[in-house]
PDB file of C-alpha atoms in Angstrom:
ATOM      1  CA  MET A   1      59.791  21.604 139.301  1.00 32.00           C
ATOM      2  CA  ILE A   2      59.135  22.224 135.514  1.00 38.00           C
ATOM      3  CA  SER A   3      59.587  19.174 133.511  1.00 39.00           C
ATOM      4  CA  ASN A   4      57.857  16.540 131.770  1.00 47.00           C
ATOM      5  CA  ASP A   5      58.461  12.952 130.663  1.00 47.00           C
ATOM      6  CA  VAL A   6      56.520  11.366 127.856  1.00 45.00           C
ATOM      7  CA  PRO A   7      57.172   8.195 125.965  1.00 43.00           C
ATOM      8  CA  ALA A   8      58.867   8.071 122.786  1.00 39.00           C
ATOM      9  CA  PRO A   9      57.243   7.600 119.294  1.00 44.00           C
ATOM     10  CA  GLU A  10      56.094   3.994 119.276  1.00 41.00           C
ATOM     11  CA  SER A  11      53.281   5.082 122.067  1.00 38.00           C
ATOM     12  CA  PRO A  12      53.536   8.906 121.901  1.00 42.00           C
ATOM     13  CA  PHE A  13      52.805  10.748 124.878  1.00 40.00           C
ATOM     14  CA  ASP A  14      51.125   7.891 126.896  1.00 41.00           C
ATOM     15  CA  ASP A  15      52.368   4.918 129.101  1.00 38.00           C
ATOM     16  CA  GLY A  16      55.085   3.616 126.965  1.00 44.00           C
ATOM     17  CA  PRO A  17      56.707   0.198 126.933  1.00 45.00           C
ATOM     18  CA  ALA A  18      58.748  -0.629 129.980  1.00 47.00           C
ATOM     19  CA  ASP A  19      62.029  -1.016 127.886  1.00 56.00           C
ATOM     20  CA  ARG A  20      61.655   3.027 127.169  1.00 60.00           C
ATOM     21  CA  ASP A  21      62.419   3.227 131.020  1.00 64.00           C
ATOM     22  CA  GLN A  22      65.373   0.791 130.881  1.00 66.00           C
ATOM     23  CA  ALA A  23      67.313   2.880 128.231  1.00 69.00           C
ATOM     24  CA  ARG A  24      69.733   5.537 129.368  1.00 80.00           C
ATOM     25  CA  GLN A  25      67.425   8.599 129.818  1.00 87.00           C
ATOM     26  CA  PHE A  26      67.979  11.908 128.027  1.00 93.00           C
ATOM     27  CA  VAL A  27      66.505  15.329 128.169  1.00 94.00           C
ATOM     28  CA  LEU A  28      66.180  18.039 125.694  1.00 97.00           C
ATOM     29  CA  PRO A  29      67.141  21.470 127.523  1.00 97.00           C
ATOM     30  CA  LEU A  30      65.269  24.597 126.822  1.00 98.00           C
ATOM     31  CA  VAL A  31      66.102  27.832 128.331  1.00 98.00           C
ATOM     32  CA  LEU A  32      63.793  31.057 128.322  1.00 97.00           C
ATOM     33  CA  HIS A  33      65.390  34.396 128.487  1.00 97.00           C
ATOM     34  CA  LEU A  34      63.734  35.972 131.234  1.00 96.00           C
ATOM     35  CA  GLU A  35      64.920  39.475 132.431  1.00 95.00           C
ATOM     36  CA  LYS A  36      63.191  40.823 135.459  1.00 91.00           C
ATOM     37  CA  THR A  37      62.259  44.130 133.993  1.00 92.00           C
ATOM     38  CA  ASP A  38      61.139  42.919 130.466  1.00 92.00           C
ATOM     39  CA  PRO A  39      59.460  39.554 130.838  1.00 94.00           C
ATOM     40  CA  PRO A  40      58.112  37.936 127.495  1.00 97.00           C
ATOM     41  CA  ALA A  41      54.270  37.491 127.055  1.00 97.00           C
ATOM     42  CA  ARG A  42      53.132  34.109 128.070  1.00 97.00           C
ATOM     43  CA  THR A  43      51.594  33.039 124.724  1.00 97.00           C
ATOM     44  CA  ASP A  44      54.704  34.127 122.840  1.00 98.00           C
ATOM     45  CA  ALA A  45      56.882  32.029 125.056  1.00 98.00           C
ATOM     46  CA  LEU A  46      54.638  29.062 124.224  1.00 98.00           C
ATOM     47  CA  ARG A  47      54.913  29.450 120.773  1.00 98.00           C
ATOM     48  CA  THR A  48      58.353  30.253 120.793  1.00 98.00           C
ATOM     49  CA  ALA A  49      59.072  26.918 122.717  1.00 98.00           C
ATOM     50  CA  ALA A  50      57.088  24.877 120.211  1.00 98.00           C
ATOM     51  CA  ARG A  51      59.001  26.465 117.394  1.00 98.00           C
ATOM     52  CA  ALA A  52      62.380  25.737 119.182  1.00 98.00           C
ATOM     53  CA  VAL A  53      61.611  22.059 119.539  1.00 98.00           C
ATOM     54  CA  LEU A  54      60.563  21.995 115.653  1.00 98.00           C
ATOM     55  CA  THR A  55      63.469  23.749 114.651  1.00 98.00           C
ATOM     56  CA  ILE A  56      66.049  21.429 116.354  1.00 98.00           C
ATOM     57  CA  LEU A  57      63.847  18.219 115.222  1.00 98.00           C
ATOM     58  CA  SER A  58      64.365  19.532 111.610  1.00 98.00           C
ATOM     59  CA  ASP A  59      68.008  20.796 111.943  1.00 98.00           C
ATOM     60  CA  GLU A  60      70.334  19.060 109.745  1.00 97.00           C
ATOM     61  CA  ARG A  61      72.619  18.635 112.400  1.00 98.00           C
ATOM     62  CA  SER A  62      69.853  16.471 113.864  1.00 98.00           C
ATOM     63  CA  LEU A  63      69.371  14.434 110.794  1.00 96.00           C
ATOM     64  CA  GLY A  64      71.255  11.389 109.313  1.00 95.00           C
ATOM     65  CA  ASP A  65      74.833  11.548 110.344  1.00 96.00           C
ATOM     66  CA  GLY A  66      74.634  15.148 111.792  1.00 98.00           C
ATOM     67  CA  GLU A  67      76.531  15.835 114.736  1.00 97.00           C
ATOM     68  CA  TRP A  68      73.558  15.944 117.036  1.00 98.00           C
ATOM     69  CA  ALA A  69      71.906  12.899 115.411  1.00 97.00           C
ATOM     70  CA  GLY A  70      72.983  10.223 117.854  1.00 96.00           C
ATOM     71  CA  ALA A  71      71.942  12.432 120.827  1.00 96.00           C
ATOM     72  CA  MET A  72      68.571  12.953 119.365  1.00 96.00           C
ATOM     73  CA  ARG A  73      68.226   9.286 118.448  1.00 94.00           C
ATOM     74  CA  ASP A  74      69.307   8.312 122.122  1.00 92.00           C
ATOM     75  CA  TRP A  75      66.650  10.879 123.440  1.00 93.00           C
ATOM     76  CA  GLN A  76      63.812   9.587 121.344  1.00 89.00           C
ATOM     77  CA  ASP A  77      64.646   5.970 122.150  1.00 85.00           C
ATOM     78  CA  ALA A  78      63.931   6.470 125.765  1.00 77.00           C
ATOM     79  CA  ARG A  79      61.156   8.767 127.529  1.00 81.00           C
ATOM     80  CA  ILE A  80      60.832  12.191 125.567  1.00 86.00           C
ATOM     81  CA  ARG A  81      61.787  14.259 128.352  1.00 89.00           C
ATOM     82  CA  LYS A  82      61.903  18.109 128.090  1.00 94.00           C
ATOM     83  CA  VAL A  83      63.018  20.619 130.907  1.00 93.00           C
ATOM     84  CA  VAL A  84      62.565  24.240 130.658  1.00 96.00           C
ATOM     85  CA  ARG A  85      64.741  26.362 132.776  1.00 96.00           C
ATOM     86  CA  ARG A  86      65.120  30.251 132.866  1.00 96.00           C
ATOM     87  CA  ALA A  87      68.161  32.650 132.606  1.00 96.00           C
ATOM     88  CA  ARG A  88      69.075  36.380 132.706  1.00 95.00           C
ATOM     89  CA  GLY A  89      71.932  38.472 132.315  1.00 96.00           C
ATOM     90  CA  ALA A  90      75.239  36.680 132.540  1.00 97.00           C
ATOM     91  CA  GLU A  91      73.436  33.433 132.815  1.00 97.00           C
ATOM     92  CA  TRP A  92      71.745  33.919 129.671  1.00 97.00           C
ATOM     93  CA  ARG A  93      74.847  34.815 127.892  1.00 97.00           C
ATOM     94  CA  LYS A  94      76.779  31.834 129.034  1.00 97.00           C
ATOM     95  CA  ALA A  95      73.978  29.460 127.891  1.00 97.00           C
ATOM     96  CA  ALA A  96      73.852  31.368 124.637  1.00 96.00           C
ATOM     97  CA  ALA A  97      77.510  30.563 124.173  1.00 97.00           C
ATOM     98  CA  LEU A  98      76.719  26.881 124.298  1.00 97.00           C
ATOM     99  CA  GLU A  99      75.959  24.846 121.184  1.00 97.00           C
ATOM    100  CA  GLY A 100      72.493  25.032 120.396  1.00 98.00           C
ATOM    101  CA  ILE A 101      69.727  27.163 118.671  1.00 98.00           C
ATOM    102  CA  THR A 102      67.857  30.247 119.799  1.00 98.00           C
ATOM    103  CA  VAL A 103      64.612  31.120 118.459  1.00 98.00           C
ATOM    104  CA  THR A 104      63.038  34.498 118.929  1.00 98.00           C
ATOM    105  CA  GLY A 105      59.142  34.768 119.154  1.00 98.00           C
ATOM    106  CA  GLU A 106      56.995  37.309 117.184  1.00 95.00           C
ATOM    107  CA  GLU A 107      56.798  39.368 120.324  1.00 96.00           C
ATOM    108  CA  GLY A 108      60.422  38.887 121.339  1.00 97.00           C
ATOM    109  CA  ALA A 109      60.345  36.025 123.618  1.00 98.00           C
ATOM    110  CA  GLU A 110      63.670  34.251 123.237  1.00 98.00           C
ATOM    111  CA  VAL A 111      64.058  30.513 123.956  1.00 98.00           C
ATOM    112  CA  ARG A 112      67.349  28.496 123.330  1.00 98.00           C
ATOM    113  CA  VAL A 113      66.984  24.758 122.530  1.00 98.00           C
ATOM    114  CA  PHE A 114      69.977  22.440 123.105  1.00 98.00           C
ATOM    115  CA  PRO A 115      70.982  19.159 121.890  1.00 98.00           C
ATOM    116  CA  PRO A 116      69.813  16.310 124.216  1.00 97.00           C
ATOM    117  CA  VAL A 117      71.833  15.688 127.376  1.00 96.00           C
ATOM    118  CA  PRO A 118      72.136  12.638 129.746  1.00 94.00           C
ATOM    119  CA  LEU A 119      69.646  13.096 132.533  1.00 89.00           C
ATOM    120  CA  ASP A 120      72.301  13.015 134.919  1.00 89.00           C
ATOM    121  CA  GLY A 121      75.106  14.938 132.733  1.00 92.00           C
ATOM    122  CA  TRP A 122      73.761  18.704 132.504  1.00 94.00           C
ATOM    123  CA  PRO A 123      76.374  20.949 131.286  1.00 95.00           C
ATOM    124  CA  LYS A 124      77.170  23.169 134.515  1.00 95.00           C
ATOM    125  CA  GLU A 125      76.133  26.338 132.647  1.00 96.00           C
ATOM    126  CA  LEU A 126      72.432  24.842 132.617  1.00 97.00           C
ATOM    127  CA  ALA A 127      72.259  22.600 135.446  1.00 95.00           C
ATOM    128  CA  LYS A 128      72.629  25.705 137.919  1.00 93.00           C
ATOM    129  CA  LEU A 129      69.757  27.526 136.122  1.00 95.00           C
ATOM    130  CA  GLN A 130      66.431  28.059 137.856  1.00 89.00           C
ATOM    131  CA  VAL A 131      63.806  25.454 137.181  1.00 81.00           C
ATOM    132  CA  SER A 132      60.785  26.286 139.439  1.00 73.00           C
ATOM    133  CA  GLY A 133      58.901  29.627 139.596  1.00 68.00           C
ATOM    134  CA  THR A 134      58.531  30.623 135.831  1.00 75.00           C
ATOM    135  CA  GLU A 135      55.331  32.533 135.857  1.00 86.00           C
ATOM    136  CA  LEU A 136      54.424  34.858 132.790  1.00 95.00           C
ATOM    137  CA  ASP A 137      51.339  36.681 131.889  1.00 94.00           C
ATOM    138  CA  ASP A 138      50.040  38.081 128.593  1.00 95.00           C
ATOM    139  CA  PRO A 139      49.451  42.106 128.932  1.00 93.00           C
ATOM    140  CA  GLY A 140      46.129  41.614 127.105  1.00 93.00           C
ATOM    141  CA  PRO A 141      43.816  38.924 125.899  1.00 91.00           C
ATOM    142  CA  PRO A 142      45.865  36.563 123.154  1.00 91.00           C
ATOM    143  CA  ALA A 143      44.665  37.108 119.509  1.00 90.00           C
ATOM    144  CA  ALA A 144      42.672  34.358 118.308  1.00 93.00           C
ATOM    145  CA  PRO A 145      44.277  31.371 116.760  1.00 95.00           C
ATOM    146  CA  ASP A 146      44.501  31.381 112.874  1.00 92.00           C
ATOM    147  CA  PRO A 147      42.047  28.649 112.066  1.00 87.00           C
ATOM    148  CA  SER A 148      43.759  27.896 108.806  1.00 92.00           C
ATOM    149  CA  GLY A 149      47.151  27.218 110.356  1.00 96.00           C
ATOM    150  CA  PRO A 150      48.476  24.977 112.968  1.00 98.00           C
ATOM    151  CA  VAL A 151      47.038  25.203 116.477  1.00 98.00           C
ATOM    152  CA  LEU A 152      48.432  23.734 119.853  1.00 98.00           C
ATOM    153  CA  TRP A 153      45.064  23.677 121.773  1.00 98.00           C
ATOM    154  CA  LEU A 154      45.715  23.708 125.788  1.00 98.00           C
ATOM    155  CA  ASN A 155      43.439  21.780 128.256  1.00 97.00           C
ATOM    156  CA  PRO A 156      41.137  24.582 129.975  1.00 97.00           C
ATOM    157  CA  ASP A 157      40.838  22.446 133.035  1.00 94.00           C
ATOM    158  CA  LEU A 158      44.540  22.333 134.010  1.00 93.00           C
ATOM    159  CA  ASP A 159      46.587  24.935 136.131  1.00 91.00           C
ATOM    160  CA  MET A 160      50.188  24.565 134.925  1.00 91.00           C
ATOM    161  CA  SER A 161      53.135  26.966 135.482  1.00 92.00           C
ATOM    162  CA  ALA A 162      54.506  28.741 132.239  1.00 94.00           C
ATOM    163  CA  GLY A 163      57.473  26.340 132.282  1.00 93.00           C
ATOM    164  CA  LYS A 164      55.461  23.338 132.450  1.00 92.00           C
ATOM    165  CA  THR A 165      53.105  24.715 129.710  1.00 95.00           C
ATOM    166  CA  MET A 166      55.986  25.409 127.489  1.00 96.00           C
ATOM    167  CA  ALA A 167      57.281  21.979 127.704  1.00 94.00           C
ATOM    168  CA  GLN A 168      53.702  20.601 126.865  1.00 95.00           C
ATOM    169  CA  ALA A 169      53.412  23.043 124.118  1.00 97.00           C
ATOM    170  CA  GLY A 170      56.831  21.374 122.510  1.00 97.00           C
ATOM    171  CA  HIS A 171      55.324  18.131 123.138  1.00 95.00           C
ATOM    172  CA  GLY A 172      52.439  19.035 121.152  1.00 97.00           C
ATOM    173  CA  ALA A 173      54.433  20.478 118.152  1.00 97.00           C
ATOM    174  CA  GLN A 174      56.723  17.183 118.081  1.00 96.00           C
ATOM    175  CA  LEU A 175      53.649  15.095 117.915  1.00 96.00           C
ATOM    176  CA  ALA A 176      52.311  16.982 114.990  1.00 97.00           C
ATOM    177  CA  TRP A 177      55.691  16.812 113.376  1.00 97.00           C
ATOM    178  CA  TRP A 178      55.901  13.021 113.624  1.00 95.00           C
ATOM    179  CA  GLU A 179      52.621  12.875 112.043  1.00 96.00           C
ATOM    180  CA  LEU A 180      53.277  14.891 108.950  1.00 97.00           C
ATOM    181  CA  SER A 181      54.719  13.592 105.686  1.00 96.00           C
ATOM    182  CA  GLU A 182      58.102  14.708 104.449  1.00 96.00           C
ATOM    183  CA  THR A 183      56.479  17.025 101.928  1.00 97.00           C
ATOM    184  CA  GLU A 184      54.376  18.627 104.705  1.00 97.00           C
ATOM    185  CA  ARG A 185      57.274  18.841 107.157  1.00 97.00           C
ATOM    186  CA  LYS A 186      59.332  20.809 104.302  1.00 97.00           C
ATOM    187  CA  ALA A 187      56.532  23.171 103.672  1.00 97.00           C
ATOM    188  CA  TRP A 188      56.066  23.973 107.429  1.00 98.00           C
ATOM    189  CA  ARG A 189      59.686  24.589 107.806  1.00 98.00           C
ATOM    190  CA  GLU A 190      60.292  26.555 104.999  1.00 97.00           C
ATOM    191  CA  ALA A 191      57.221  28.775 106.171  1.00 97.00           C
ATOM    192  CA  GLY A 192      58.977  29.323 109.662  1.00 97.00           C
ATOM    193  CA  PHE A 193      56.782  27.082 111.555  1.00 98.00           C
ATOM    194  CA  PRO A 194      53.709  29.362 111.884  1.00 97.00           C
ATOM    195  CA  LEU A 195      51.468  28.300 114.835  1.00 98.00           C
ATOM    196  CA  SER A 196      49.307  29.392 117.317  1.00 98.00           C
ATOM    197  CA  VAL A 197      48.599  28.477 121.012  1.00 98.00           C
ATOM    198  CA  ALA A 198      45.114  28.781 122.417  1.00 97.00           C
ATOM    199  CA  THR A 199      42.918  27.566 125.129  1.00 97.00           C
ATOM    200  CA  PRO A 200      39.365  26.413 123.934  1.00 97.00           C
ATOM    201  CA  GLY A 201      36.363  26.454 125.984  1.00 96.00           C
ATOM    202  CA  PRO A 202      35.371  23.011 127.802  1.00 96.00           C
ATOM    203  CA  GLU A 203      33.013  21.809 125.201  1.00 97.00           C
ATOM    204  CA  ARG A 204      35.313  22.646 122.212  1.00 97.00           C
ATOM    205  CA  TRP A 205      38.164  20.929 124.167  1.00 97.00           C
ATOM    206  CA  ARG A 206      35.922  17.588 124.549  1.00 97.00           C
ATOM    207  CA  GLU A 207      35.324  17.637 120.767  1.00 97.00           C
ATOM    208  CA  LEU A 208      38.997  18.113 120.042  1.00 97.00           C
ATOM    209  CA  THR A 209      40.166  15.389 122.480  1.00 95.00           C
ATOM    210  CA  VAL A 210      37.889  12.637 120.355  1.00 95.00           C
ATOM    211  CA  SER A 211      38.397  14.220 116.893  1.00 95.00           C
ATOM    212  CA  GLY A 212      41.238  11.991 116.151  1.00 95.00           C
ATOM    213  CA  LEU A 213      43.967  14.625 116.263  1.00 96.00           C
ATOM    214  CA  PRO A 214      47.234  13.807 118.212  1.00 95.00           C
ATOM    215  CA  VAL A 215      46.766  14.263 122.103  1.00 96.00           C
ATOM    216  CA  VAL A 216      49.551  14.719 124.461  1.00 94.00           C
ATOM    217  CA  ARG A 217      49.042  12.655 127.761  1.00 90.00           C
ATOM    218  CA  ASP A 218      51.362  13.745 130.608  1.00 79.00           C
ATOM    219  CA  ALA A 219      53.278  11.020 132.326  1.00 70.00           C
ATOM    220  CA  GLY A 220      52.590  12.765 135.674  1.00 64.00           C
ATOM    221  CA  PHE A 221      55.806  13.260 137.152  1.00 67.00           C
ATOM    222  CA  THR A 222      55.235  17.029 137.934  1.00 71.00           C
ATOM    223  CA  GLU A 223      52.190  19.412 138.530  1.00 76.00           C
ATOM    224  CA  ILE A 224      49.541  17.210 137.199  1.00 75.00           C
ATOM    225  CA  ALA A 225      48.055  13.995 137.486  1.00 68.00           C
ATOM    226  CA  PRO A 226      49.354  10.990 135.247  1.00 75.00           C
ATOM    227  CA  GLY A 227      47.645  10.462 131.962  1.00 82.00           C
ATOM    228  CA  SER A 228      46.254  14.157 131.855  1.00 87.00           C
ATOM    229  CA  CYS A 229      45.622  15.249 128.504  1.00 93.00           C
ATOM    230  CA  THR A 230      47.635  18.395 128.037  1.00 95.00           C
ATOM    231  CA  VAL A 231      47.550  19.517 124.374  1.00 97.00           C
ATOM    232  CA  VAL A 232      45.698  18.501 121.167  1.00 97.00           C
ATOM    233  CA  ALA A 233      47.882  19.226 118.100  1.00 97.00           C
ATOM    234  CA  ASP A 234      46.045  20.535 115.467  1.00 97.00           C
ATOM    235  CA  HIS A 235      47.509  20.910 112.045  1.00 97.00           C
ATOM    236  CA  PRO A 236      45.710  21.584 108.546  1.00 95.00           C
ATOM    237  CA  ALA A 237      47.256  18.406 107.101  1.00 95.00           C
ATOM    238  CA  LEU A 238      46.263  16.374 110.045  1.00 94.00           C
ATOM    239  CA  ARG A 239      42.582  17.540 109.990  1.00 87.00           C
ATOM    240  CA  ARG A 240      41.967  15.832 106.843  1.00 72.00           C
ATOM    241  CA  THR A 241      42.724  12.118 108.361  1.00 67.00           C
ATOM    242  CA  ALA A 242      41.265  13.183 111.843  1.00 63.00           C
TER     243      ALA A 242
END
């Protein structure tokens, strides 16, 4: 199953306070457009999932008294869960008709993100979509990350499905977002949320995990062990304080 459960901002992406588990649990749904004959490249799907999370976090409907703001607050008051599903053909068209935001990647990957829903209250159009078995490949070696821009670094020692990794990339982007000032957030948003996703070598990964940059630690509900470090969120504004 491709899902992930991490705590909310008080103790980001680590073992959170017990009252987080007592609150009603919500999930942020992400749906990947995955046609059999033209699947997206893995790295483009990862980038697009991360940008989809940033897009809904910054959308005016998610802020203040916006129509999604209550659901966003409820979601972040409990564990920060994200679930990636896949859809094609009529399934994708039905999902795209629901309230949400579709984000298109640089190479054509499409991810639609929806306002959080109760863990036990998925819309029927999304609840029936497949979760497991989402595997993607890159047609060639991914381009090197832009060192001057934001980079989500993936743990080179973990073997995660594409869907699981998409959720982790979304967590990394969200963790960076929380750490930025309003001015820095505005600049990133206005630039279209540029970011890279890359896997460093083992030595570089060890350096990143102790650099002071935000680190995503998985709760271990699916695929990997609890407490595993999955992503380091590297943003130029955060490097100055790391």
